[in-house]
PDB file of C-alpha atoms in Angstrom:
ATOM      1  CA  MET E   3      85.312  99.844  69.824  1.00  0.00           C
ATOM      2  CA  ILE E   4      87.212 100.925  72.872  1.00  0.00           C
ATOM      3  CA  ASP E   5      90.783 102.238  72.748  1.00  0.00           C
ATOM      4  CA  ILE E   6      92.576 103.239  75.951  1.00  0.00           C
ATOM      5  CA  ARG E   7      96.096 104.587  76.219  1.00  0.00           C
ATOM      6  CA  ILE E   8      98.120 105.954  79.082  1.00  0.00           C
ATOM      7  CA  THR E   9     101.354 107.334  77.762  1.00  0.00           C
ATOM      8  CA  ALA E  10     104.174 109.782  78.433  1.00  0.00           C
ATOM      9  CA  ASP E  11     104.073 110.770  74.756  1.00  0.00           C
ATOM     10  CA  LYS E  12     102.271 113.801  73.397  1.00  0.00           C
ATOM     11  CA  LEU E  13      98.594 113.090  72.655  1.00  0.00           C
ATOM     12  CA  ASP E  14      97.271 113.496  69.124  1.00  0.00           C
ATOM     13  CA  ILE E  15      93.635 114.287  68.354  1.00  0.00           C
ATOM     14  CA  THR E  16      94.106 113.147  64.739  1.00  0.00           C
ATOM     15  CA  ASP E  17      95.059 109.660  65.969  1.00  0.00           C
ATOM     16  CA  CYS E  18      91.984 109.588  68.207  1.00  0.00           C
ATOM     17  CA  LEU E  19      89.669 110.578  65.334  1.00  0.00           C
ATOM     18  CA  ALA E  20      91.263 107.976  63.056  1.00  0.00           C
ATOM     19  CA  LEU E  21      90.644 105.299  65.700  1.00  0.00           C
ATOM     20  CA  THR E  22      86.950 106.174  66.038  1.00  0.00           C
ATOM     21  CA  GLU E  23      86.302 106.531  62.314  1.00  0.00           C
ATOM     22  CA  ASP E  24      83.067 104.652  61.710  1.00  0.00           C
ATOM     23  CA  PRO E  25      80.670 104.960  58.776  1.00  0.00           C
ATOM     24  CA  ARG E  26      77.732 104.166  61.063  1.00  0.00           C
ATOM     25  CA  SER E  27      78.498 107.077  63.387  1.00  0.00           C
ATOM     26  CA  GLY E  28      77.091 110.480  62.502  1.00  0.00           C
ATOM     27  CA  GLY E  29      77.947 112.365  65.694  1.00  0.00           C
ATOM     28  CA  ASN E  30      81.239 112.753  67.546  1.00  0.00           C
ATOM     29  CA  ALA E  31      81.839 114.453  70.894  1.00  0.00           C
ATOM     30  CA  ILE E  32      85.367 115.354  71.878  1.00  0.00           C
ATOM     31  CA  PHE E  33      86.694 116.434  75.242  1.00  0.00           C
ATOM     32  CA  ILE E  34      90.241 117.762  75.462  1.00  0.00           C
ATOM     33  CA  GLY E  35      91.672 118.612  78.864  1.00  0.00           C
ATOM     34  CA  ASN E  36      94.785 120.755  78.951  1.00  0.00           C
ATOM     35  CA  VAL E  37      97.013 122.201  81.648  1.00  0.00           C
ATOM     36  CA  ARG E  38      96.038 125.635  83.039  1.00  0.00           C
ATOM     37  CA  ASP E  39      98.672 128.149  84.050  1.00  0.00           C
ATOM     38  CA  MET E  40      96.897 129.336  87.219  1.00  0.00           C
ATOM     39  CA  THR E  41      95.285 127.651  90.241  1.00  0.00           C
ATOM     40  CA  ASN E  42      93.625 129.847  92.858  1.00  0.00           C
ATOM     41  CA  GLY E  43      95.643 132.838  91.700  1.00  0.00           C
ATOM     42  CA  GLU E  44      98.987 131.013  91.845  1.00  0.00           C
ATOM     43  CA  ARG E  45     101.067 130.523  88.739  1.00  0.00           C
ATOM     44  CA  VAL E  46     101.474 126.857  87.813  1.00  0.00           C
ATOM     45  CA  LEU E  47     104.906 126.044  86.414  1.00  0.00           C
ATOM     46  CA  ARG E  48     104.161 122.429  85.546  1.00  0.00           C
ATOM     47  CA  LEU E  49     102.153 119.355  86.502  1.00  0.00           C
ATOM     48  CA  GLU E  50     103.610 115.973  87.339  1.00  0.00           C
ATOM     49  CA  PHE E  51     101.199 113.121  86.565  1.00  0.00           C
ATOM     50  CA  GLU E  52     101.692 109.612  87.872  1.00  0.00           C
ATOM     51  CA  CYS E  53      99.486 106.580  87.687  1.00  0.00           C
ATOM     52  CA  TYR E  54      98.922 103.001  88.774  1.00  0.00           C
ATOM     53  CA  LYS E  55      98.822 101.934  85.193  1.00  0.00           C
ATOM     54  CA  PRO E  56      97.246  98.454  85.152  1.00  0.00           C
ATOM     55  CA  MET E  57      94.469  99.547  87.514  1.00  0.00           C
ATOM     56  CA  ALA E  58      93.983 102.858  85.674  1.00  0.00           C
ATOM     57  CA  ILE E  59      93.506 100.994  82.392  1.00  0.00           C
ATOM     58  CA  ASN E  60      91.029  98.592  84.069  1.00  0.00           C
ATOM     59  CA  GLU E  61      89.054 101.466  85.544  1.00  0.00           C
ATOM     60  CA  ILE E  62      88.929 103.434  82.287  1.00  0.00           C
ATOM     61  CA  ARG E  63      87.796 100.280  80.486  1.00  0.00           C
ATOM     62  CA  LYS E  64      84.943  99.819  82.975  1.00  0.00           C
ATOM     63  CA  ILE E  65      83.926 103.450  82.483  1.00  0.00           C
ATOM     64  CA  ALA E  66      84.013 103.119  78.679  1.00  0.00           C
ATOM     65  CA  GLU E  67      81.959  99.895  78.837  1.00  0.00           C
ATOM     66  CA  ALA E  68      79.431 101.557  81.144  1.00  0.00           C
ATOM     67  CA  ALA E  69      79.171 104.532  78.776  1.00  0.00           C
ATOM     68  CA  ILE E  70      78.514 102.222  75.821  1.00  0.00           C
ATOM     69  CA  ALA E  71      75.869 100.295  77.787  1.00  0.00           C
ATOM     70  CA  GLN E  72      74.187 103.353  79.296  1.00  0.00           C
ATOM     71  CA  PHE E  73      74.211 105.760  76.341  1.00  0.00           C
ATOM     72  CA  SER E  74      74.283 103.327  73.387  1.00  0.00           C
ATOM     73  CA  VAL E  75      77.348 104.977  71.862  1.00  0.00           C
ATOM     74  CA  ARG E  76      79.477 103.003  69.406  1.00  0.00           C
ATOM     75  CA  ASN E  77      83.109 103.967  69.946  1.00  0.00           C
ATOM     76  CA  VAL E  78      85.093 105.358  72.855  1.00  0.00           C
ATOM     77  CA  VAL E  79      88.704 106.532  72.845  1.00  0.00           C
ATOM     78  CA  VAL E  80      90.389 107.682  76.039  1.00  0.00           C
ATOM     79  CA  HIS E  81      94.021 108.733  75.829  1.00  0.00           C
ATOM     80  CA  HIS E  82      95.632 110.092  78.996  1.00  0.00           C
ATOM     81  CA  ARG E  83      99.097 111.536  79.270  1.00  0.00           C
ATOM     82  CA  ILE E  84     101.369 111.110  82.297  1.00  0.00           C
ATOM     83  CA  GLY E  85     104.768 112.491  83.233  1.00  0.00           C
ATOM     84  CA  ILE E  86     105.671 116.175  83.272  1.00  0.00           C
ATOM     85  CA  LEU E  87     103.263 118.542  81.509  1.00  0.00           C
ATOM     86  CA  TYR E  88     103.408 122.302  81.072  1.00  0.00           C
ATOM     87  CA  PRO E  89     100.614 124.871  80.676  1.00  0.00           C
ATOM     88  CA  THR E  90      98.654 124.336  77.433  1.00  0.00           C
ATOM     89  CA  ASP E  91      99.869 120.696  77.121  1.00  0.00           C
ATOM     90  CA  VAL E  92      97.034 118.248  76.510  1.00  0.00           C
ATOM     91  CA  ALA E  93      96.512 115.850  79.431  1.00  0.00           C
ATOM     92  CA  VAL E  94      93.508 113.909  78.190  1.00  0.00           C
ATOM     93  CA  ILE E  95      91.538 113.351  74.997  1.00  0.00           C
ATOM     94  CA  ILE E  96      88.169 111.610  74.935  1.00  0.00           C
ATOM     95  CA  VAL E  97      86.309 110.921  71.704  1.00  0.00           C
ATOM     96  CA  VAL E  98      82.881 109.313  71.643  1.00  0.00           C
ATOM     97  CA  ASN E  99      80.693 108.670  68.650  1.00  0.00           C
ATOM     98  CA  ALA E 100      77.345 107.151  67.850  1.00  0.00           C
ATOM     99  CA  GLY E 101      74.767 106.996  65.095  1.00  0.00           C
ATOM    100  CA  HIS E 102      73.240 110.282  66.159  1.00  0.00           C
ATOM    101  CA  ARG E 103      74.403 113.260  68.184  1.00  0.00           C
ATOM    102  CA  ASP E 104      72.055 113.229  71.182  1.00  0.00           C
ATOM    103  CA  LYS E 105      73.841 110.664  73.356  1.00  0.00           C
ATOM    104  CA  VAL E 106      77.455 111.479  72.588  1.00  0.00           C
ATOM    105  CA  PHE E 107      77.531 114.646  74.688  1.00  0.00           C
ATOM    106  CA  ASP E 108      76.164 112.825  77.751  1.00  0.00           C
ATOM    107  CA  ALA E 109      78.515 109.870  77.254  1.00  0.00           C
ATOM    108  CA  CYS E 110      81.572 112.101  76.846  1.00  0.00           C
ATOM    109  CA  ARG E 111      80.699 114.054  79.994  1.00  0.00           C
ATOM    110  CA  TYR E 112      80.055 110.841  81.938  1.00  0.00           C
ATOM    111  CA  ILE E 113      83.461 109.487  80.911  1.00  0.00           C
ATOM    112  CA  ILE E 114      85.474 112.561  81.925  1.00  0.00           C
ATOM    113  CA  ASP E 115      83.529 113.083  85.180  1.00  0.00           C
ATOM    114  CA  THR E 116      83.864 109.435  86.222  1.00  0.00           C
ATOM    115  CA  THR E 117      87.526 109.330  85.196  1.00  0.00           C
ATOM    116  CA  LYS E 118      88.209 112.235  87.546  1.00  0.00           C
ATOM    117  CA  GLN E 119      86.437 110.385  90.383  1.00  0.00           C
ATOM    118  CA  ARG E 120      87.768 106.831  90.032  1.00  0.00           C
ATOM    119  CA  VAL E 121      90.814 106.374  87.840  1.00  0.00           C
ATOM    120  CA  PRO E 122      94.093 106.065  89.797  1.00  0.00           C
ATOM    121  CA  ILE E 123      95.973 108.923  88.201  1.00  0.00           C
ATOM    122  CA  TRP E 124      97.413 111.707  90.352  1.00  0.00           C
ATOM    123  CA  LYS E 125      98.779 115.110  89.566  1.00  0.00           C
ATOM    124  CA  LYS E 126     101.104 117.313  91.528  1.00  0.00           C
ATOM    125  CA  GLU E 127     100.984 121.026  90.813  1.00  0.00           C
ATOM    126  CA  ILE E 128     104.357 122.739  90.922  1.00  0.00           C
ATOM    127  CA  PHE E 129     104.100 126.448  91.774  1.00  0.00           C
ATOM    128  CA  GLU E 130     106.790 129.100  92.024  1.00  0.00           C
ATOM    129  CA  ASN E 131     106.840 128.613  95.810  1.00  0.00           C
ATOM    130  CA  GLY E 132     105.978 125.002  96.472  1.00  0.00           C
ATOM    131  CA  ALA E 133     104.111 121.981  95.234  1.00  0.00           C
ATOM    132  CA  GLU E 134     100.870 120.228  96.074  1.00  0.00           C
ATOM    133  CA  TRP E 135      99.125 116.940  95.222  1.00  0.00           C
ATOM    134  CA  VAL E 136      95.826 118.051  93.722  1.00  0.00           C
ATOM    135  CA  ALA E 137      92.693 117.280  95.791  1.00  0.00           C
ATOM    136  CA  ALA E 138      94.613 115.262  98.402  1.00  0.00           C
ATOM    137  CA  HIS E 139      93.283 117.162 101.417  1.00  0.00           C
ATOM    138  CA  PRO E 140      89.761 118.358 102.310  1.00  0.00           C
TER     139      PRO E 140
ATOM    140  CA  MET J  18     102.650  87.294 106.658  1.00  0.00           C
ATOM    141  CA  LYS J  19     104.584  89.819 104.609  1.00  0.00           C
ATOM    142  CA  LEU J  20     102.775  92.266 102.372  1.00  0.00           C
ATOM    143  CA  ASN J  21     104.359  94.446  99.756  1.00  0.00           C
ATOM    144  CA  ILE J  22     102.443  97.711  99.563  1.00  0.00           C
ATOM    145  CA  LEU J  23     102.521 100.013  96.561  1.00  0.00           C
ATOM    146  CA  ALA J  24     102.087 103.707  97.312  1.00  0.00           C
ATOM    147  CA  PHE J  25     101.100 106.389  94.819  1.00  0.00           C
ATOM    148  CA  GLY J  26     100.695 110.153  94.811  1.00  0.00           C
ATOM    149  CA  ILE J  27     100.764 111.701  98.251  1.00  0.00           C
ATOM    150  CA  THR J  28     100.833 108.280  99.970  1.00  0.00           C
ATOM    151  CA  LYS J  29     104.276 107.745  98.439  1.00  0.00           C
ATOM    152  CA  ASP J  30     105.442 110.903 100.254  1.00  0.00           C
ATOM    153  CA  ILE J  31     103.729 109.831 103.500  1.00  0.00           C
ATOM    154  CA  LEU J  32     105.264 106.314 103.492  1.00  0.00           C
ATOM    155  CA  GLY J  33     108.562 107.704 102.226  1.00  0.00           C
ATOM    156  CA  ALA J  34     108.765 105.096  99.457  1.00  0.00           C
ATOM    157  CA  ALA J  35     106.917 103.832  96.400  1.00  0.00           C
ATOM    158  CA  GLU J  36     106.920 100.304  97.876  1.00  0.00           C
ATOM    159  CA  LYS J  37     106.979  99.182 101.472  1.00  0.00           C
ATOM    160  CA  GLU J  38     107.042  95.727 102.991  1.00  0.00           C
ATOM    161  CA  ILE J  39     105.068  95.259 106.197  1.00  0.00           C
ATOM    162  CA  VAL J  40     104.364  92.238 108.358  1.00  0.00           C
ATOM    163  CA  VAL J  41     100.744  91.623 109.373  1.00  0.00           C
ATOM    164  CA  MET J  42      98.706  88.779 110.845  1.00  0.00           C
ATOM    165  CA  GLU J  43      97.218  86.106 108.567  1.00  0.00           C
ATOM    166  CA  GLY J  44      93.616  86.668 107.556  1.00  0.00           C
ATOM    167  CA  ILE J  45      93.789  90.440 107.915  1.00  0.00           C
ATOM    168  CA  SER J  46      90.993  92.414 106.247  1.00  0.00           C
ATOM    169  CA  VAL J  47      91.369  95.538 104.129  1.00  0.00           C
ATOM    170  CA  GLY J  48      89.727  97.552 106.931  1.00  0.00           C
ATOM    171  CA  GLN J  49      92.204  96.223 109.507  1.00  0.00           C
ATOM    172  CA  LEU J  50      95.153  96.955 107.227  1.00  0.00           C
ATOM    173  CA  SER J  51      93.846 100.452 106.682  1.00  0.00           C
ATOM    174  CA  HIS J  52      93.635 100.957 110.455  1.00  0.00           C
ATOM    175  CA  ILE J  53      97.204  99.699 110.978  1.00  0.00           C
ATOM    176  CA  LEU J  54      98.525 102.010 108.274  1.00  0.00           C
ATOM    177  CA  GLU J  55      96.635 104.988 109.705  1.00  0.00           C
ATOM    178  CA  THR J  56      98.147 104.252 113.114  1.00  0.00           C
ATOM    179  CA  ASP J  57     101.673 103.962 111.711  1.00  0.00           C
ATOM    180  CA  PHE J  58     101.254 106.924 109.341  1.00  0.00           C
ATOM    181  CA  PRO J  59      98.758 109.376 110.919  1.00  0.00           C
ATOM    182  CA  GLN J  60      99.007 111.727 107.926  1.00  0.00           C
ATOM    183  CA  LEU J  61      96.871 109.209 106.013  1.00  0.00           C
ATOM    184  CA  LYS J  62      93.943 110.243 108.237  1.00  0.00           C
ATOM    185  CA  GLN J  63      94.216 113.830 107.023  1.00  0.00           C
ATOM    186  CA  LEU J  64      93.528 112.882 103.396  1.00  0.00           C
ATOM    187  CA  LYS J  65      90.172 113.642 101.800  1.00  0.00           C
ATOM    188  CA  SER J  66      89.845 109.925 101.057  1.00  0.00           C
ATOM    189  CA  PHE J  67      92.054 106.869 101.197  1.00  0.00           C
ATOM    190  CA  PHE J  68      91.258 103.552  99.548  1.00  0.00           C
ATOM    191  CA  ILE J  69      93.088 100.275  99.304  1.00  0.00           C
ATOM    192  CA  ALA J  70      93.179  98.401  96.021  1.00  0.00           C
ATOM    193  CA  VAL J  71      93.634  94.630  95.959  1.00  0.00           C
ATOM    194  CA  ASN J  72      94.836  93.129  92.686  1.00  0.00           C
ATOM    195  CA  GLU J  73      94.121  96.332  90.768  1.00  0.00           C
ATOM    196  CA  GLU J  74      90.522  96.731  91.999  1.00  0.00           C
ATOM    197  CA  TYR J  75      89.058  98.976  94.693  1.00  0.00           C
ATOM    198  CA  ALA J  76      88.505  96.728  97.731  1.00  0.00           C
ATOM    199  CA  GLU J  77      85.787  96.789 100.398  1.00  0.00           C
ATOM    200  CA  GLY J  78      86.790  96.887 104.078  1.00  0.00           C
ATOM    201  CA  ASP J  79      85.739  93.282 104.777  1.00  0.00           C
ATOM    202  CA  ARG J  80      87.854  91.795 101.986  1.00  0.00           C
ATOM    203  CA  ILE J  81      90.407  89.321 103.396  1.00  0.00           C
ATOM    204  CA  ILE J  82      93.939  89.810 102.120  1.00  0.00           C
ATOM    205  CA  GLU J  83      96.155  86.920 100.970  1.00  0.00           C
ATOM    206  CA  SER J  84      99.932  87.189 101.027  1.00  0.00           C
ATOM    207  CA  SER J  85     100.029  86.873  97.213  1.00  0.00           C
ATOM    208  CA  ASP J  86      97.689  89.861  96.701  1.00  0.00           C
ATOM    209  CA  GLU J  87      98.952  93.070  95.159  1.00  0.00           C
ATOM    210  CA  ILE J  88      98.066  95.850  97.590  1.00  0.00           C
ATOM    211  CA  ALA J  89      98.078  99.517  96.605  1.00  0.00           C
ATOM    212  CA  LEU J  90      97.245 102.706  98.466  1.00  0.00           C
ATOM    213  CA  ILE J  91      94.894 104.980  96.556  1.00  0.00           C
ATOM    214  CA  PRO J  92      94.755 108.582  97.816  1.00  0.00           C
ATOM    215  CA  PRO J  93      92.278 111.032  96.196  1.00  0.00           C
ATOM    216  CA  VAL J  94      92.686 110.743  92.440  1.00  0.00           C
ATOM    217  CA  SER J  95      93.147 113.798  90.242  1.00  0.00           C
ATOM    218  CA  GLY J  96      93.454 112.672  86.636  1.00  0.00           C
ATOM    219  CA  GLY J  97      91.746 114.232  83.666  1.00  0.00           C
TER     220      GLY J  97
END
């Protein structure tokens, strides 16, 4: 099972766990990414996320399918929030499960790392004195 | 032919709009379009990376663009 959501609404880990509930799965790995309040010593007031939604959903689906094929996991949920987020807000939740625990850690890490490399979602950090698109410049 | 280009993230700031219509020659490739855009908007060259998506997929430089294609500029992503 694969469930992908990109939404401006608050993310809910309980929803994600309900979606992956599976009597054949004995191990679950969860990654939760939330907004930090500092970047390189500068206070972050908020993040503004935007995305190219149809392509972002396609890319996340490819990543989830690759994770299932490569690590033999059973279920993958990726929920990503967009819009304006403040420190401590949850930006992404990934839940992966499988029959046994060994592969779920690797699959979960693969999904978040590849999401950060390929999925067309962008965030702008808003500081007290300015703003910057994250990772845009070398 | 006319192309409608979608711009996201920092490329939206560089182009000054979320969508821009440009006129290009028929049979243009993704690489040629990229070169034209970098000439018109030199700030694109300062980005860490800059890809063009065609119909919601990352496109290689030799891909030929049709006027009906959906073209999007993909600056370095930063989700997660």
